[in-house]
Coordinates of N, CA, C and O and ligand atoms in Angstrom, one line a residue:
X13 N -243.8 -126.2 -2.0 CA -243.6 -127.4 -2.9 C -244.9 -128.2 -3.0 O -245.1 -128.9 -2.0
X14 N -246.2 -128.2 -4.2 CA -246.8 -128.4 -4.3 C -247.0 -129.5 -5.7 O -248.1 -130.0 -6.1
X15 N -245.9 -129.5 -6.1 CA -246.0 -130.7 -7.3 C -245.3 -131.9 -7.3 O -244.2 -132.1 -6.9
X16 N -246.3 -133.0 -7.9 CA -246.4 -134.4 -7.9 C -244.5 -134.8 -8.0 O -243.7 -134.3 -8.7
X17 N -244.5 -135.5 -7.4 CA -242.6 -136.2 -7.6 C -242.5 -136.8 -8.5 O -243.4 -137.6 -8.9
X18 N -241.5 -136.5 -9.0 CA -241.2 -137.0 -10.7 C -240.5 -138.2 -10.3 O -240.6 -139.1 -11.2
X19 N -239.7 -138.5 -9.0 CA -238.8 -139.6 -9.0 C -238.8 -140.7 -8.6 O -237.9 -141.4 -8.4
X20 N -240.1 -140.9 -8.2 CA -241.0 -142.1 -7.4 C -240.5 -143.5 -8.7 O -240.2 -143.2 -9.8
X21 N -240.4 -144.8 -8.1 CA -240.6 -146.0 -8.4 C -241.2 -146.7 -9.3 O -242.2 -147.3 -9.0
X22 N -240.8 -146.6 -10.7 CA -241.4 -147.7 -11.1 C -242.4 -148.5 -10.9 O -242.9 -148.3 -9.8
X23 N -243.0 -149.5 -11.5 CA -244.0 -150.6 -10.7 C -242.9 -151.4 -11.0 O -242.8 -152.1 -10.0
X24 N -241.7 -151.6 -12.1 CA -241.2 -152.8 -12.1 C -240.0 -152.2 -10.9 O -239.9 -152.8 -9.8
X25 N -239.4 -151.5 -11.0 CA -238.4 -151.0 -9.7 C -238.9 -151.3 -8.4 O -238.1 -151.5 -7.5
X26 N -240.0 -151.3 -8.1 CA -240.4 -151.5 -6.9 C -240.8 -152.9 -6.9 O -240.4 -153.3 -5.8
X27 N -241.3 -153.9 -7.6 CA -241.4 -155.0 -7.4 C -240.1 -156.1 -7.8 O -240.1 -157.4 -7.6
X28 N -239.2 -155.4 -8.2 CA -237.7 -156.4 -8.4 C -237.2 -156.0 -7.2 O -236.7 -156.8 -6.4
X29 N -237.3 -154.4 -6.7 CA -236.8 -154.0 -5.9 C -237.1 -154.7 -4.5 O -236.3 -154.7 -3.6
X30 N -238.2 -155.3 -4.5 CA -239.2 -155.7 -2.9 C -238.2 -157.7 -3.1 O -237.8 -158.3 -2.2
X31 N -238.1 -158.2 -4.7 CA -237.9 -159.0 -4.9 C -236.1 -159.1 -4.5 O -235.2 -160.0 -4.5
X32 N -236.1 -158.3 -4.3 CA -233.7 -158.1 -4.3 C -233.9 -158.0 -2.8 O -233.1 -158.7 -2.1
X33 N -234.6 -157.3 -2.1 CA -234.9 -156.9 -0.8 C -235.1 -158.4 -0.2 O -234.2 -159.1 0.4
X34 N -236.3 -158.9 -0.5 CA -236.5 -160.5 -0.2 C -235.4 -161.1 -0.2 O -235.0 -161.3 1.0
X35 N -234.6 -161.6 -1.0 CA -233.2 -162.0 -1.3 C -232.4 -162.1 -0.3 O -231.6 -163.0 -0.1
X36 N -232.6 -160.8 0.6 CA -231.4 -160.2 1.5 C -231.2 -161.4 2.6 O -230.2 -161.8 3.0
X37 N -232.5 -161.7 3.0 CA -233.2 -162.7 4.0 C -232.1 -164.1 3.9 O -231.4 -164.5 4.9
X38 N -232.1 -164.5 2.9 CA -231.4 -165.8 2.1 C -229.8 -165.9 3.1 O -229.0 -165.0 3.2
X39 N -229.9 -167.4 3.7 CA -228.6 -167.4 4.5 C -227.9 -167.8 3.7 O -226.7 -167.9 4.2
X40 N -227.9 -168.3 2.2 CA -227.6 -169.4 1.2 C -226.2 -168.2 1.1 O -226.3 -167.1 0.6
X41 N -224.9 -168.7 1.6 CA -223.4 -168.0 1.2 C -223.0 -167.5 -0.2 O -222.4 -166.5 -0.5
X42 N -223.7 -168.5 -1.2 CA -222.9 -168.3 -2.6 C -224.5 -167.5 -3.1 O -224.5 -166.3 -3.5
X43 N -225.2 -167.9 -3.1 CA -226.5 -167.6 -4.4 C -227.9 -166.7 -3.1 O -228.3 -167.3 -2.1
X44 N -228.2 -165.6 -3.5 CA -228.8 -164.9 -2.9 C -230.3 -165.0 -3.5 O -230.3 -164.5 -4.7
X45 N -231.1 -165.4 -3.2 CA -232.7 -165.1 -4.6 C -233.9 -164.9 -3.7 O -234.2 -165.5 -2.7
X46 N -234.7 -163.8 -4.3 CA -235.3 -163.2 -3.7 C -237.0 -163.0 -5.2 O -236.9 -162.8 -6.4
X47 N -238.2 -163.1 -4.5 CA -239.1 -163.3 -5.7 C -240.2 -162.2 -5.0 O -240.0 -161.8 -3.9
X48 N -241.2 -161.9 -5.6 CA -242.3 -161.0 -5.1 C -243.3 -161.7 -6.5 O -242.9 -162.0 -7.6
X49 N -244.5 -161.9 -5.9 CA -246.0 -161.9 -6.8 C -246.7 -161.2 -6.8 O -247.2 -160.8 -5.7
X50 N -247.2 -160.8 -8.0 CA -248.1 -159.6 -8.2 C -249.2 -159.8 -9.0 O -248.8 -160.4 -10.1
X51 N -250.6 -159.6 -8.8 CA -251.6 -159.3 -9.4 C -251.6 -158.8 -10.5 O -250.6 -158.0 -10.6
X52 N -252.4 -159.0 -11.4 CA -252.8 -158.5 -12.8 C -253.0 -156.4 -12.6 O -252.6 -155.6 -13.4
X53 N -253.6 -156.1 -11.5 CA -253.8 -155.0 -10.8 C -252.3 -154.5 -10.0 O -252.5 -153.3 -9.6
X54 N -251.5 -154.8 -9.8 CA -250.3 -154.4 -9.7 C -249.9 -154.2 -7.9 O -249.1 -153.4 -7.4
X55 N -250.9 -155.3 -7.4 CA -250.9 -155.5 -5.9 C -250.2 -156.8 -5.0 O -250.7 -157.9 -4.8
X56 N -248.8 -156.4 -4.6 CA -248.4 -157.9 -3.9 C -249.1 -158.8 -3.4 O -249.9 -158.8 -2.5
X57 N -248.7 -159.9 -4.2 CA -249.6 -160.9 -3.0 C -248.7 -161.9 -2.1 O -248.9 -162.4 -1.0
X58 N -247.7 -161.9 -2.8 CA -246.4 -163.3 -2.2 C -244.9 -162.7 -2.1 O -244.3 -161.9 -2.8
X59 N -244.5 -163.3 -1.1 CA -242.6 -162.8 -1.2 C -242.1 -164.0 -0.9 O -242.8 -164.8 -0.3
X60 N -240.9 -164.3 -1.1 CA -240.1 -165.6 -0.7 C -238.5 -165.6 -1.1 O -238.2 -165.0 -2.2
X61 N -237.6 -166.0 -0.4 CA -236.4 -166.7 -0.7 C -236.2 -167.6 -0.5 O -236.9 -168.5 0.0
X62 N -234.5 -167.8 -1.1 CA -234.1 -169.4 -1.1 C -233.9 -169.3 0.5 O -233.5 -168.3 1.2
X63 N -234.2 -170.7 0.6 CA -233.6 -171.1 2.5 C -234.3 -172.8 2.8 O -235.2 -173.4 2.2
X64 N -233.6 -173.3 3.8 CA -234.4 -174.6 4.6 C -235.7 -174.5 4.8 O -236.0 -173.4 5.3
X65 N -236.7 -175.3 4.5 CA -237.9 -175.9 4.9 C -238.1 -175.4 6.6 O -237.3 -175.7 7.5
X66 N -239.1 -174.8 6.7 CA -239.5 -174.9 8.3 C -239.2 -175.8 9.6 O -239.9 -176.8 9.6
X67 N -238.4 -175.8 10.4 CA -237.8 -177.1 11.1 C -236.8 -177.5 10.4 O -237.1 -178.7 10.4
X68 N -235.9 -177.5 9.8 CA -234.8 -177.6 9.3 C -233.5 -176.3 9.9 O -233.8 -175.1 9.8
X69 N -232.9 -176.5 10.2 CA -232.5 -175.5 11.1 C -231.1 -175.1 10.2 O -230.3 -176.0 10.0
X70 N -231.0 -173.8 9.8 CA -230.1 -173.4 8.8 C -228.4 -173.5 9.5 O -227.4 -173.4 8.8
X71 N -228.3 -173.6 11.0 CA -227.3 -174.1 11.5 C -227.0 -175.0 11.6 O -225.8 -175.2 11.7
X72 N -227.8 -176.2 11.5 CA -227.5 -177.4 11.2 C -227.4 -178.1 9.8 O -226.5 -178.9 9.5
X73 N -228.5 -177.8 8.8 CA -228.1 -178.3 7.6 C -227.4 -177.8 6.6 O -227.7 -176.7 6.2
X74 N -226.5 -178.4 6.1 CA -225.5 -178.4 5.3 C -225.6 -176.6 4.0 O -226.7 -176.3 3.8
X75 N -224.8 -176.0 3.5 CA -224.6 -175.1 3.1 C -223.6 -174.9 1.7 O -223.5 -173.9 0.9
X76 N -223.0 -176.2 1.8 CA -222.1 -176.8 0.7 C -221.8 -176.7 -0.7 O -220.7 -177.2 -0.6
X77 N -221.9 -176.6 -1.5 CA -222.7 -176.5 -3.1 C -221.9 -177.7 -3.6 O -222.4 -178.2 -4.6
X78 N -220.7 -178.3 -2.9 CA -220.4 -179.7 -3.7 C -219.7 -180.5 -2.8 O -218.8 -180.0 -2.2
X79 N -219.9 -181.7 -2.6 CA -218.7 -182.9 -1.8 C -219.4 -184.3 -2.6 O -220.3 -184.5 -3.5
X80 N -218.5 -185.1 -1.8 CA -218.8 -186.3 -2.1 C -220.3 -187.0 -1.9 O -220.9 -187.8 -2.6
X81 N -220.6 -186.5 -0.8 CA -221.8 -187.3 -0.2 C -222.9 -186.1 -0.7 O -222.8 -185.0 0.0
X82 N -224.1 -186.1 -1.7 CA -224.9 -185.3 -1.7 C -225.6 -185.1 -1.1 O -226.4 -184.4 -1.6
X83 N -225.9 -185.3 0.1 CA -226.8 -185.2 1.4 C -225.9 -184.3 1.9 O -226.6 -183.5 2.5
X84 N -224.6 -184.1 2.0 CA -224.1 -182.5 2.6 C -224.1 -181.7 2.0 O -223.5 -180.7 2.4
X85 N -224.9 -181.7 0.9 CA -225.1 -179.9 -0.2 C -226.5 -179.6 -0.1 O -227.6 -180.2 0.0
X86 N -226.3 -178.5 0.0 CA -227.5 -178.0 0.1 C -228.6 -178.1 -1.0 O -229.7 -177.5 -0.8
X87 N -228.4 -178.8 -2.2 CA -229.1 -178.6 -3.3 C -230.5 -179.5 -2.8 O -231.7 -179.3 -3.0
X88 N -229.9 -180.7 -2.1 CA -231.1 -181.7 -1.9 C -232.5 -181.2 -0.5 O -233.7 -181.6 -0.4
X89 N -231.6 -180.1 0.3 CA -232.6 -179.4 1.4 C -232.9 -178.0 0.9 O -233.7 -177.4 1.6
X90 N -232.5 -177.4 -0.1 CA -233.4 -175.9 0.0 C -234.2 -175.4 -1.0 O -233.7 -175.4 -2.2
X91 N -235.8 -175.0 -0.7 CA -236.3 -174.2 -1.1 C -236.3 -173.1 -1.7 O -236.1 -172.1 -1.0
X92 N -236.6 -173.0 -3.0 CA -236.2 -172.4 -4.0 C -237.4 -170.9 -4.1 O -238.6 -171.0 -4.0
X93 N -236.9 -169.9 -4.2 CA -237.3 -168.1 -3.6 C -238.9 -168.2 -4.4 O -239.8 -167.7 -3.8
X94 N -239.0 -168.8 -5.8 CA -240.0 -168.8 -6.3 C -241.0 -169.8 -5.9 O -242.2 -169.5 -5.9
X95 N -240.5 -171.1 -5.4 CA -241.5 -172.2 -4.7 C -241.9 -171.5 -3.1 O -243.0 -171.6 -2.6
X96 N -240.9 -171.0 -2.6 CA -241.5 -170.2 -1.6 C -242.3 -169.3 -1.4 O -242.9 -169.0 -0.3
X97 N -242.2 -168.7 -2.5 CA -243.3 -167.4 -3.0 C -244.6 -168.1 -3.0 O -245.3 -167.9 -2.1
X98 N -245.1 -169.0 -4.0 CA -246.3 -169.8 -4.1 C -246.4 -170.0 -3.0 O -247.4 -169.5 -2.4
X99 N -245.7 -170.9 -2.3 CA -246.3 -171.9 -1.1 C -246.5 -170.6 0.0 O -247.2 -170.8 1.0
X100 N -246.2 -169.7 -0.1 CA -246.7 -169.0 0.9 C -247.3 -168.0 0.7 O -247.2 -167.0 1.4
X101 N -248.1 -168.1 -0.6 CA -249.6 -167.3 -0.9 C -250.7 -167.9 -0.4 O -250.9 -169.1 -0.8
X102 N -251.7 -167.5 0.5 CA -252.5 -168.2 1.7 C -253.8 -167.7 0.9 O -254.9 -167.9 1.4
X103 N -253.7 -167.0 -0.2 CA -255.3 -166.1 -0.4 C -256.1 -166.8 -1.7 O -256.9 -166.0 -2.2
X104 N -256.0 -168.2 -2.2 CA -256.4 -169.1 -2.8 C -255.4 -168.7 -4.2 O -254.2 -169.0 -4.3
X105 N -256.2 -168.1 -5.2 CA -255.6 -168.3 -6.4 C -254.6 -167.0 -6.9 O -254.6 -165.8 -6.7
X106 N -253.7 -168.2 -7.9 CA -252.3 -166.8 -8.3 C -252.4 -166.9 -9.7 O -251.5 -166.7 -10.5
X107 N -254.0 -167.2 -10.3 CA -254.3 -167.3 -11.7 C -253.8 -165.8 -12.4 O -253.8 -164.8 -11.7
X108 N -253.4 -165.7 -13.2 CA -253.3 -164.5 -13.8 C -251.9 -163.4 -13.1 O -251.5 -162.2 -13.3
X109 N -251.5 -164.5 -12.0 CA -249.9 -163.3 -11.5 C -248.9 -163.4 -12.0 O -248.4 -164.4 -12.6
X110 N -248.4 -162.1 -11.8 CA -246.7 -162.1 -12.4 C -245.9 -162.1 -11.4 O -246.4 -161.5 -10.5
X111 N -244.7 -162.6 -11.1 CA -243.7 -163.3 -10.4 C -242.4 -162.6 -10.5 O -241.7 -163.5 -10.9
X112 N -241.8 -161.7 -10.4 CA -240.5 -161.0 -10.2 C -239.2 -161.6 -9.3 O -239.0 -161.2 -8.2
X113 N -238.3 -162.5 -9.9 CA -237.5 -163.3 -9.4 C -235.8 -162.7 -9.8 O -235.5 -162.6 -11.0
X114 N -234.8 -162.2 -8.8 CA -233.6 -161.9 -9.1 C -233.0 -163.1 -10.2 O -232.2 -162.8 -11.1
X115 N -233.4 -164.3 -10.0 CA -232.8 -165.3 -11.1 C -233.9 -166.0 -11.7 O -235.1 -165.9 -11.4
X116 N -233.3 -166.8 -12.7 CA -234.4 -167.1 -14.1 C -234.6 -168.6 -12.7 O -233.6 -169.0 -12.1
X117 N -236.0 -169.0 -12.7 CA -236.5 -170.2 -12.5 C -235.9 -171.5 -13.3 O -235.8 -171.6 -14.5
X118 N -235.5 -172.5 -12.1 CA -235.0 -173.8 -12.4 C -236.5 -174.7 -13.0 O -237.7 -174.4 -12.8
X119 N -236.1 -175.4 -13.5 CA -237.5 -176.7 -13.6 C -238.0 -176.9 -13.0 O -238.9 -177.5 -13.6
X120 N -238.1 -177.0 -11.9 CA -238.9 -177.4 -10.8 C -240.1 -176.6 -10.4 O -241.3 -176.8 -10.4
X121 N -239.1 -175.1 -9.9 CA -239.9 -174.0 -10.0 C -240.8 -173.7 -11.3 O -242.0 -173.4 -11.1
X122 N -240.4 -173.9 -12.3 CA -241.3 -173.6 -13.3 C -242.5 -174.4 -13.5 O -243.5 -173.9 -13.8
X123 N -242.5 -175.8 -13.3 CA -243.9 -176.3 -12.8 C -244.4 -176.2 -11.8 O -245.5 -176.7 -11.7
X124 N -244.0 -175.5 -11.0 CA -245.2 -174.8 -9.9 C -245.3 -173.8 -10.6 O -246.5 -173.4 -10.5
X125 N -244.9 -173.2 -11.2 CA -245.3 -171.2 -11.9 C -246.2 -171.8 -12.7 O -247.4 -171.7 -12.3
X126 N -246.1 -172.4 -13.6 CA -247.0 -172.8 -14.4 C -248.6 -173.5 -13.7 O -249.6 -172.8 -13.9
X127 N -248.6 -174.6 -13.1 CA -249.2 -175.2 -12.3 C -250.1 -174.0 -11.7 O -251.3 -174.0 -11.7
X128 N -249.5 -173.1 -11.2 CA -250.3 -172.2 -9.9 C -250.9 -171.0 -11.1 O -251.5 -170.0 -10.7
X129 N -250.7 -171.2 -12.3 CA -251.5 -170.5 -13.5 C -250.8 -168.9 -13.4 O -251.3 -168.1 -14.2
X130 N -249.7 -168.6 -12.5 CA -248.8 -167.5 -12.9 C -248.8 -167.4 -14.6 O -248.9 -168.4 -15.2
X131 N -248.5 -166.1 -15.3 CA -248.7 -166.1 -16.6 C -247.5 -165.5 -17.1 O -247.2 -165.3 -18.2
X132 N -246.8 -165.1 -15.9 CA -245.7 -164.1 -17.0 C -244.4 -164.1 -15.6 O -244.7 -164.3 -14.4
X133 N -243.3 -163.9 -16.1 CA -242.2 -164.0 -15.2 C -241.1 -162.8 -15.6 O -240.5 -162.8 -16.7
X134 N -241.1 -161.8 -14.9 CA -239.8 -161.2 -15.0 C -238.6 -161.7 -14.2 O -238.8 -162.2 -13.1
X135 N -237.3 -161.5 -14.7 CA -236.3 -162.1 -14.2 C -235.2 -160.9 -14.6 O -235.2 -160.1 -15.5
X136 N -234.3 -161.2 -13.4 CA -233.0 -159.9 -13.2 C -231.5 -161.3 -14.0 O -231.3 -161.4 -15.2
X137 N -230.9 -161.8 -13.2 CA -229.6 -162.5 -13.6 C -230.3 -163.8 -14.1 O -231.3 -164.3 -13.7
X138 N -229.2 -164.1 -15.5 CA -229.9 -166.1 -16.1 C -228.4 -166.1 -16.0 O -227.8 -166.0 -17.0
X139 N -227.8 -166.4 -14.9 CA -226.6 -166.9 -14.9 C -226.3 -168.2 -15.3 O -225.1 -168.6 -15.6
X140 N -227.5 -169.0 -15.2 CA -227.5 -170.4 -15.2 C -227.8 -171.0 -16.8 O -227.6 -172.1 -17.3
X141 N -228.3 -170.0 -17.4 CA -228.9 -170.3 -18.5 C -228.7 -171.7 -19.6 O -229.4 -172.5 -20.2
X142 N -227.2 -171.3 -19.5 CA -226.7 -172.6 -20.2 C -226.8 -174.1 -19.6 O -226.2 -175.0 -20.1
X143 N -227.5 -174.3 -18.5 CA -227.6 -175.6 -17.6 C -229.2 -176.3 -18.0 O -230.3 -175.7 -18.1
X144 N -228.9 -177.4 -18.2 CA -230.2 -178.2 -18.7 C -231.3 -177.9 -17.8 O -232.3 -178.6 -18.2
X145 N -231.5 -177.3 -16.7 CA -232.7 -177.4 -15.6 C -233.0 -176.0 -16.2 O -234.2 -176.0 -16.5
X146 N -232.3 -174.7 -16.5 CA -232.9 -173.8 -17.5 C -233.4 -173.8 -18.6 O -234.4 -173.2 -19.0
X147 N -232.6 -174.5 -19.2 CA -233.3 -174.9 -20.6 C -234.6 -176.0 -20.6 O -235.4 -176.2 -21.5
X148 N -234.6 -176.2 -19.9 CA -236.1 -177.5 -19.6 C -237.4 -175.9 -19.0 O -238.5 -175.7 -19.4
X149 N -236.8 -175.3 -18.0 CA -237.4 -174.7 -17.6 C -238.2 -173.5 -18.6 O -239.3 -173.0 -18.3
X150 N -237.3 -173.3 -19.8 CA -237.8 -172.4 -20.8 C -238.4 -173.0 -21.6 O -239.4 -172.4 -22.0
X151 N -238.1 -174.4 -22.1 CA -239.2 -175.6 -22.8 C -240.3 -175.4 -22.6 O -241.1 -174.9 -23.5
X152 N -240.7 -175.8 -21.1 CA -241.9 -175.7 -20.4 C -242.7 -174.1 -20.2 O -243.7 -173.9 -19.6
X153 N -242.3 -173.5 -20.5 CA -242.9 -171.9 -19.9 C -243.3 -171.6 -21.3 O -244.3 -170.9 -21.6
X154 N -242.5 -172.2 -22.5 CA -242.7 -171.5 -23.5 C -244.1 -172.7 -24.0 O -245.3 -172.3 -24.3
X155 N -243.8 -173.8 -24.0 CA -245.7 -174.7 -23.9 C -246.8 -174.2 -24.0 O -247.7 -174.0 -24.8
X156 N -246.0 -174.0 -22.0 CA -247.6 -173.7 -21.4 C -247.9 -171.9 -21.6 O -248.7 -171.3 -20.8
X157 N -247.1 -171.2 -22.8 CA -247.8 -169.9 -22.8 C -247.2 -168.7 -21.4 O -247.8 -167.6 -21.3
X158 N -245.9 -169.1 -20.5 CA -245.9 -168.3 -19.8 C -245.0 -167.4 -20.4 O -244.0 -168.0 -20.8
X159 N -245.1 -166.2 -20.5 CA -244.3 -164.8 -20.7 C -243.7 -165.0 -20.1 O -244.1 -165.6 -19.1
X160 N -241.8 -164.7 -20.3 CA -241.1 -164.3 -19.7 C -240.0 -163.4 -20.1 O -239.6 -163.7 -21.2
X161 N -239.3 -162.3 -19.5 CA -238.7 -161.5 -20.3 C -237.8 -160.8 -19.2 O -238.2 -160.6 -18.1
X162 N -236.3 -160.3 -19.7 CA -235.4 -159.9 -18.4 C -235.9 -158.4 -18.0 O -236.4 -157.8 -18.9
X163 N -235.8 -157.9 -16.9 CA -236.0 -157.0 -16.5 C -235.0 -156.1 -16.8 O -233.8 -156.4 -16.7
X164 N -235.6 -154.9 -17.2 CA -234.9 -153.9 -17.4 C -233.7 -152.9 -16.4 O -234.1 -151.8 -16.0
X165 N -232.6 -153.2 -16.2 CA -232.0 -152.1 -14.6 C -232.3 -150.7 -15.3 O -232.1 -150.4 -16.5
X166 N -232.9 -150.1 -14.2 CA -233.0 -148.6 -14.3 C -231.5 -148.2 -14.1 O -231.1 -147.4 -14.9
X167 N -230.5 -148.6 -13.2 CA -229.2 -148.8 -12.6 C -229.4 -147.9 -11.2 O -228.4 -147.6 -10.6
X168 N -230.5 -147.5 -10.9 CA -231.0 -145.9 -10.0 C -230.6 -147.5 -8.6 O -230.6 -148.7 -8.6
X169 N -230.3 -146.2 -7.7 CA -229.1 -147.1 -6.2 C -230.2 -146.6 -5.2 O -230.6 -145.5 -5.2
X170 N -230.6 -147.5 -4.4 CA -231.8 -146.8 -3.4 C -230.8 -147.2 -1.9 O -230.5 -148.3 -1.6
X171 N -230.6 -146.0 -1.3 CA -230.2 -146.5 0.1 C -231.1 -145.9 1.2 O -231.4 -144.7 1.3
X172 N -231.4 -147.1 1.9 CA -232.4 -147.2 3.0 C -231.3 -147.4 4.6 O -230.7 -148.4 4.7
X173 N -231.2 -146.7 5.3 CA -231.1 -146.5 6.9 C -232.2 -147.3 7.4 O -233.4 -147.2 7.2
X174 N -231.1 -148.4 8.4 CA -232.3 -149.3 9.0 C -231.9 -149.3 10.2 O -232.7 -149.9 11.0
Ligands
LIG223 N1 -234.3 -169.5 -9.7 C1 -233.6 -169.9 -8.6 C2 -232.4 -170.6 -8.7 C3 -231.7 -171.0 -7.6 N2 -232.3 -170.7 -6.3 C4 -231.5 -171.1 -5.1 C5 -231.1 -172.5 -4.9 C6 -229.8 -172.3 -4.1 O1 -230.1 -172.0 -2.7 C7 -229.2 -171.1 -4.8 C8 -228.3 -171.5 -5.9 O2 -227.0 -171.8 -5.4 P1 -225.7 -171.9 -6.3 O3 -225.8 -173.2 -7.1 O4 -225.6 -170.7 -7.2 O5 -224.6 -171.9 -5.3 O6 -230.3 -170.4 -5.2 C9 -233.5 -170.1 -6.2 O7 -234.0 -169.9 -5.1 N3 -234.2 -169.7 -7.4
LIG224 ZN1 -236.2 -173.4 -8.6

C-alpha cells in the first residue's frame, strides 16, 4: 500500500471538527460551543469554550438559563467559546484569522472578532438568529467587512477511542 489516502480531512472538517471537539469541554447543560482560530496559512492558533471565568468555580456558580433573580443564570457569569478563543491567543496578533465556531457569534463576541481584526467567521448552527444580539451581531460584521458564511457538513461521523 503505497498511495496517498483519499479520505483524510478537510481543512474545514478538521478545523469545525477541533472546534465541536472544544465544545465537548463546555459544562454549560443546555448549549455546548466550541471555536478554533486559524491563520490565513491554515495553522491553529486559538481554541475555546463556553464556561466560568478562571476562579469562578463551575460548582458553585449558577447554571440556570432563567429565574427571577438574574444573578442565578448563567448568562451574567459565562464566557463566550469565541471570547475565549481570543483571550487565549498569547502570540500577539489574530490580524487576518479565521474563527470556526459551532454557533453564529452573539454581539459581544463579534466586537471582539472584529476588534482583534479576525476577517472571516465560519459557523455550524444560527439557532439564535432570529434574536436581536444576532442580528446586531450581523450588522456589525457586515460594517466592519467580516466574512461570514455556514459551514458546510460533510455529514462524515469520526469516532475516536479514548
Ligand atoms: N456564539 C455563542 C453563543 C452562545 N455561547 C454560550 C453562552 C451560553 O453558555 C450558551 C448558550 O446557552 P443557551 O441560551 O442556549 O442555554 O452558549 C457561546 O459560547 N457562543
Ligand atoms: Zn458571544
Amino acid at each position: 500500500m503505497s498511495e496517498k489516502r483519499t479520505d483524510y480531512l478537510s481543512w474545514d472538517e478538521y478545523f469545525m471538527g477541533v472546534a465541536m471537539l472544544s465544545g465537548m469541554r463546555s459544562k454549560d447543560p443546555n448549549t455546548q460551543v466550541g471555536c478554533c482560530i486559524v491563520s490565513q496559512d491554515n495553522k491553529i492558533l486559538s481554541m475555546g469554550y463556553n464556561g466560568f471565568p478562571i476562579g469562578c468555580s463551575d460548582d458553585e456558580f449558577p447554571w440556570a438559563r432563567d429565574g427571577e433573580d438574574p444573578l442565578e443564570t448563567k448568562y451574567v457569569y459565562s464566557t463566550h467559546s469565541e471570547l475565549n478563543a481570543i483571550l487565549n491567543y498569547s502570540g500577539g496578533s489574530l490580524a487576518g484569522a479565521k474563527l470556526y465556531v459551532s454557533l453564529f457569534p452573539c454581539n459581544e463576541c463579534a466586537k471582539a472578532i472584529i476588534q482583534s481584526g479576525i476577517r472571516e467567521v465560519i459557523y455550524d448552527c444560527d439557532k439564535y438568529a432570529d434574536t436581536p444580539s444576532v442580528k446586531a451581531s450581523k450588522r456589525m460584521m457586515d460594517a466592519a467587512g467580516v466574512r461570514y458564511h455556514q459551514y458546510h457538513r460533510s455529514n462524515r461521523k469520526i469516532e475516536i477511542e479514548l
